[in-house]
Amino acid sequence: MGTSSERVLALDDVSRRFRTGSETVGVLEGLTLSLERGQRLAIMGASGSGKTTLLHLAAGMDRPDSGRVELAGQDLASLPEPDITHLRARHVGLVFQDFNLIDSLSVRENIELPLWLNGLAIDRDRLDALVGLLGIERLMARLPESLSGGEKQRVAIARALIHQPDLLLADEPTGSLDQSTAETVLELFDRVARETGATLLMVTHNNEAARLCERTLHLRHGVLHAD
Amino acid sequence: MRLLIQFSRRFLYRHPGQLLLALTGIAAGVAVVTGVALMRDVLMQSLDAAAEALSGTDSVRIEQPGGPLDERLFAELATTSGAPDLIPVLRTRARYGDQILEWLAIDPLSLSEGGPMRLSGPATGALVGSERTAMTSQRTLERLGLEVGDRISVRAGGADIELELTAAFEQRRELDNRLIMDLANAQHLLGRQGELSWIEAPADSRDWLEAHLPEGLVMVDSQQRRDSAARLTQGMRTNLTALSLLGLAVGLFVVHAVLSFLLVQRRRQIGMARAIGVTRGQLGRLMIGETLVLAGLGALLGLVLGTWLADQLVGLVRAPAAELYGLVTTSHVMPTWPVYGLIFLLALGAATASTASVLRAALHIPPGLLSRQSDGQVTLSRPVRVVLVSSLAVAGLVAIIFSAALAWVLIGMFLLLCACALLAPTLGMMLIRAWQRFRPLSLSGRALGMLGAARQRLGPALAALSLALGLSAGIAMMVLGFRVAVDDWVERLLRADTYVTLSQGRIGPELFDELAEWPEIESLSSVRQRDLGEGVNLAAYDTPDPAWQGFEWMAGGGESAREAFLTGQGVVVSEPLARHRNLQIGENIDIPVPDQTFSAPVVGVYRDYASDRGTIAIHNSIYRELFDDPYRDSIGLYLADDIDRDALDARLAELSDAIVTTDRHEVRRQTLAVFDRTFRITWALAVLVGIIAAIALISALLALGLERGREYATLRALGLTRGGLARWVMVQTTGLAAAAAVLAVPISLMIHAVLSLAVQPRAFGWSVGFTLPIGPWLVLIPLALLAGLLAGIYPAWKIARRDPAGMLKGSS
């Protein structure tokens, strides 16, 4: 593990279990990983292997049953929920498989959401550059329901990066797209991530997506394997 | 089908909150309708209930039109060969504190052995034991906080009378609020020796009575008495029924909102079911079955709640029913299965109709649909909406303006409200979008923006809330405007400086003549009232100049009218009577007088809010001639300037201990107190409708919260704190309430106008000027915002505490 000043994310001996009826299922068992600034890590695994749970723990949206999660140098266990939310808003960008755009807000408003949540002014130059890079300039006034899947994911990527987060968490970013659209989105994702220098943790079962990252780990039975 | 029913049952089990809201919506609406229906029945039964308890339902009543019966008639009839069992009755009203009781005096020995009530030896003894002994029901004793043996002071016939309660009836609900007393004792205490109100006889003795009754007496059977009560209270009952149906309509908005939400939740499952071969017919039957089960359960709950509510409403209606119509009601309702059955069927039908659009949307879900979003729901296109709203508005206005019947005016108002309900979602969303455009980047702008995209979900709640607020404000404006009109009328009418009555009832001519001689008194007015039947009053006035100027003429009047009035060449009538009988100036009106009919032309129609059945006024000198009645009920004293009032009161007191003086300010206060009591039930119903609307708002917001759960979870994931999300939801509820409050302003104006200008004249016969009291808006708008804020607390708490990770995981 690197020093905390370089380290953006660290999970140390993290376990997470869920109760289903009378049974308790261990999803993650003693998982440890660390991500330094600028690194790109892909986590691969079958459906139900705990990839999304891992991502939620990393984002502070879920709490481990044991172990320690450190985000942007802060131990999440020591923080109250509102502080974790503020930390996530400031330091994390999220890209979901199902895009999760707010249907009632326009594309521009969706992209600007993180800035508003962080109380940041809109940097027109950066916004124009980002949407230009993603090729969504002409979509800005439209509502999400009128966009294609690929367009939606491009908007979601812009929303995840607009506030220059330290960590980009991507959950199956091409999971809902057809192959051709997925390739285009991955290409863009790669380019934008490189140009912005974002630290990336991506969970996927898509080999193509995983290839964007320098390092790939496999999650099996709640445990990470380097393979 | 069995599997489909399982599918439905399990789904509903997994959504107990939604199920509870739907049941609450139906139950609340049904409760209001049931409460009012049972309370209306109490009004209808009140005229007869007690008398029937004494003599049986199958009885006929012998009455003297326009006056009391002479007791000698009873003696004559009872001693005639072959006479049936006859019960002589004297009836009056007595006030105990703020409660009005019916005082029924009977001859206990005349109650037949086979009759429904036979007093036992001790009970008879308790009744005739001493001059002041009386009986009542155990329930009434409990309600008034009294016990057998207590002495009470009641006010009756202008006098305070001490009574001793010597026994109580058990299990005689019909005798609630009745004081039963020996006839001779009551006659003596009330100063009405030799008088009877009526004689009760078995219905099968009609032929015998027809052969033996003198001319001029009438026989009235129980159905006629029931019809009479129905006519008396028609205006009041119709208004309350209309209000209660509106309560049900608002409740149905809740049902619609909840069921359409449940549909959204199941779109995916329904799509899958359709994909594997479930037909539209099977789906339709399933959904109708679900609605009927839900509506049935809710309606049963509503019937129970409504029965309890009716008892509370009877408490509110008791005073106005007695003061306005002379009807003393029982304390408790007496429900019947037909009433319950009818309301149950109404609830099932209305609930099924209210979910028709939901059903249609469900049947249009394409097989295999996987989306849970609400796109694709069936909505009316803009042109269809425009045509529908315009048609409803035009039809409503035509019914209101051109029909003379109250029922059509109420139907017209209902059509206008339907048009408003259809317009409310569109206009409300326009208001919300306008605010969003004004503050697009703020939390409120963004939160309201999300509302703007949920018109389908929020439309019914917005409509229900704006209608309920508009209804409450409109009723409040009508009542306040009406109160101002009544106050003006009383102020104008009460010209005398002070009013004299006698605690022993009527005032003899000697007192009037003596007062006329006093130098302190410039002039005297007086009134003697007589019931002409069907609630119509005959008022005999002495009208010096200032008293005559107290009449506000709606038609006729003036000096020539006064001349005709003074000489018996004409009568004046109140506005309600003129409207009910469609009387025009110059048209003759008949007044039944013992052994003859007096007929005179109407020379004036005056404003009057004292009786909604109407009054015929003639000059006192004419009345004395016609009825051979020298008495007066009250005298108005017009005093000379600079009179020492204390000295005058002392002089009056010296004249007789029984003289009671009341100054005009006190009379005005008492009149307005009666007015306020009359409208307590209206306020109560308006509040109930408001509560149901609040349930509609909460259910819609919860539904929105659950439907938009993924978006809320995304906001949380992007960094909106729990507090921020709670504020977000609260802004939405308050924004929705604010939009509804703004829409309620024109709706309340419309309701106020229809109630004041169309319903009041048709229901009660009086016109009320259209004023614009804005007080209700100043109260209701902040209240609506507060309600919106409060209504948001639960959804905000529920939405904010949800785990975003779980929500996002569940959605992917």
mmCIF file of C-alpha atoms in Angstrom, chain A residues 18 52-53 56 61-62 81-82 85-86 88-90 92 94 96-105 109-110 112-114 116-118 122 145 159 163 171, chain B residues 373 375 436 440-446 449-453 708 710-722 728 803-806 808-809 811-812:
data_model
loop_
_atom_site.group_PDB
_atom_site.id
_atom_site.type_symbol
_atom_site.label_atom_id
_atom_site.label_comp_id
_atom_site.label_asym_id
_atom_site.label_seq_id
_atom_site.Cartn_x
_atom_site.Cartn_y
_atom_site.Cartn_z
ATOM 1 C CA PHE A 18 -26.218 -9.900 3.884
ATOM 2 C CA THR A 52 -21.308 -3.797 -7.035
ATOM 3 C CA THR A 53 -21.149 -4.252 -3.251
ATOM 4 C CA HIS A 56 -20.798 0.786 -2.936
ATOM 5 C CA MET A 61 -22.831 4.168 0.224
ATOM 6 C CA ASP A 62 -22.623 1.011 2.283
ATOM 7 C CA GLU A 81 -23.126 9.847 7.394
ATOM 8 C CA PRO A 82 -23.461 13.486 6.222
ATOM 9 C CA THR A 85 -21.926 12.045 1.664
ATOM 10 C CA HIS A 86 -20.004 15.321 1.342
ATOM 11 C CA ARG A 88 -18.381 11.298 -1.897
ATOM 12 C CA ALA A 89 -19.826 14.390 -3.552
ATOM 13 C CA ARG A 90 -16.443 16.074 -3.640
ATOM 14 C CA VAL A 92 -16.033 10.539 -6.267
ATOM 15 C CA LEU A 94 -20.015 7.528 -10.391
ATOM 16 C CA PHE A 96 -23.731 3.238 -13.462
ATOM 17 C CA GLN A 97 -24.715 0.382 -15.728
ATOM 18 C CA ASP A 98 -28.258 1.818 -16.024
ATOM 19 C CA PHE A 99 -27.000 5.404 -16.440
ATOM 20 C CA ASN A 100 -29.289 6.641 -13.608
ATOM 21 C CA LEU A 101 -29.872 10.034 -15.154
ATOM 22 C CA ILE A 102 -32.592 12.125 -13.534
ATOM 23 C CA ASP A 103 -35.438 11.944 -16.043
ATOM 24 C CA SER A 104 -36.944 15.253 -15.017
ATOM 25 C CA LEU A 105 -33.735 17.212 -15.532
ATOM 26 C CA GLU A 109 -28.869 20.025 -15.580
ATOM 27 C CA ASN A 110 -27.857 16.399 -15.075
ATOM 28 C CA GLU A 112 -24.256 20.252 -13.626
ATOM 29 C CA LEU A 113 -25.719 18.350 -10.652
ATOM 30 C CA PRO A 114 -22.367 17.478 -8.993
ATOM 31 C CA TRP A 116 -24.421 22.245 -7.556
ATOM 32 C CA LEU A 117 -24.114 19.560 -4.875
ATOM 33 C CA ASN A 118 -20.547 20.700 -4.159
ATOM 34 C CA ILE A 122 -19.907 26.280 -13.397
ATOM 35 C CA GLU A 145 -35.897 9.958 -22.082
ATOM 36 C CA ARG A 159 -21.691 14.040 -15.003
ATOM 37 C CA HIS A 163 -16.323 18.228 -10.796
ATOM 38 C CA ASP A 171 -20.227 -0.116 -12.429
ATOM 39 C CA GLN B 373 -41.254 3.818 -15.678
ATOM 40 C CA ASP B 375 -44.317 6.169 -19.775
ATOM 41 C CA GLN B 436 -38.659 26.358 -11.613
ATOM 42 C CA PRO B 440 -33.726 26.961 -11.932
ATOM 43 C CA LEU B 441 -30.427 26.370 -10.135
ATOM 44 C CA SER B 442 -31.671 26.335 -6.572
ATOM 45 C CA LEU B 443 -32.648 23.231 -4.608
ATOM 46 C CA SER B 444 -36.287 24.337 -4.851
ATOM 47 C CA GLY B 445 -36.023 24.820 -8.631
ATOM 48 C CA ARG B 446 -34.510 21.388 -9.137
ATOM 49 C CA GLY B 449 -38.445 20.355 -11.756
ATOM 50 C CA MET B 450 -38.698 16.720 -10.742
ATOM 51 C CA LEU B 451 -42.361 17.316 -9.809
ATOM 52 C CA GLY B 452 -42.964 18.867 -13.199
ATOM 53 C CA ALA B 453 -42.086 15.561 -14.818
ATOM 54 C CA ARG B 708 -38.816 7.920 -8.193
ATOM 55 C CA ARG B 710 -34.039 5.341 -8.179
ATOM 56 C CA GLU B 711 -33.669 9.040 -8.919
ATOM 57 C CA TYR B 712 -33.567 9.871 -5.227
ATOM 58 C CA ALA B 713 -30.975 7.134 -4.732
ATOM 59 C CA THR B 714 -28.916 8.583 -7.594
ATOM 60 C CA LEU B 715 -29.032 12.008 -5.978
ATOM 61 C CA ARG B 716 -27.847 10.464 -2.726
ATOM 62 C CA ALA B 717 -25.098 8.606 -4.567
ATOM 63 C CA LEU B 718 -23.976 11.823 -6.250
ATOM 64 C CA GLY B 719 -23.657 13.498 -2.871
ATOM 65 C CA LEU B 720 -27.007 14.865 -1.731
ATOM 66 C CA THR B 721 -27.149 14.338 2.030
ATOM 67 C CA ARG B 722 -30.107 12.767 3.824
ATOM 68 C CA TRP B 728 -35.858 18.274 -1.481
ATOM 69 C CA ASP B 803 -30.292 3.063 1.675
ATOM 70 C CA PRO B 804 -29.139 4.387 -1.736
ATOM 71 C CA ALA B 805 -26.936 1.351 -2.340
ATOM 72 C CA GLY B 806 -29.889 -0.986 -1.888
ATOM 73 C CA LEU B 808 -29.466 1.306 -6.892
ATOM 74 C CA LYS B 809 -28.670 -2.387 -6.632
ATOM 75 C CA SER B 811 -32.756 -1.211 -9.920
ATOM 76 C CA SER B 812 -29.856 -2.597 -11.912
#
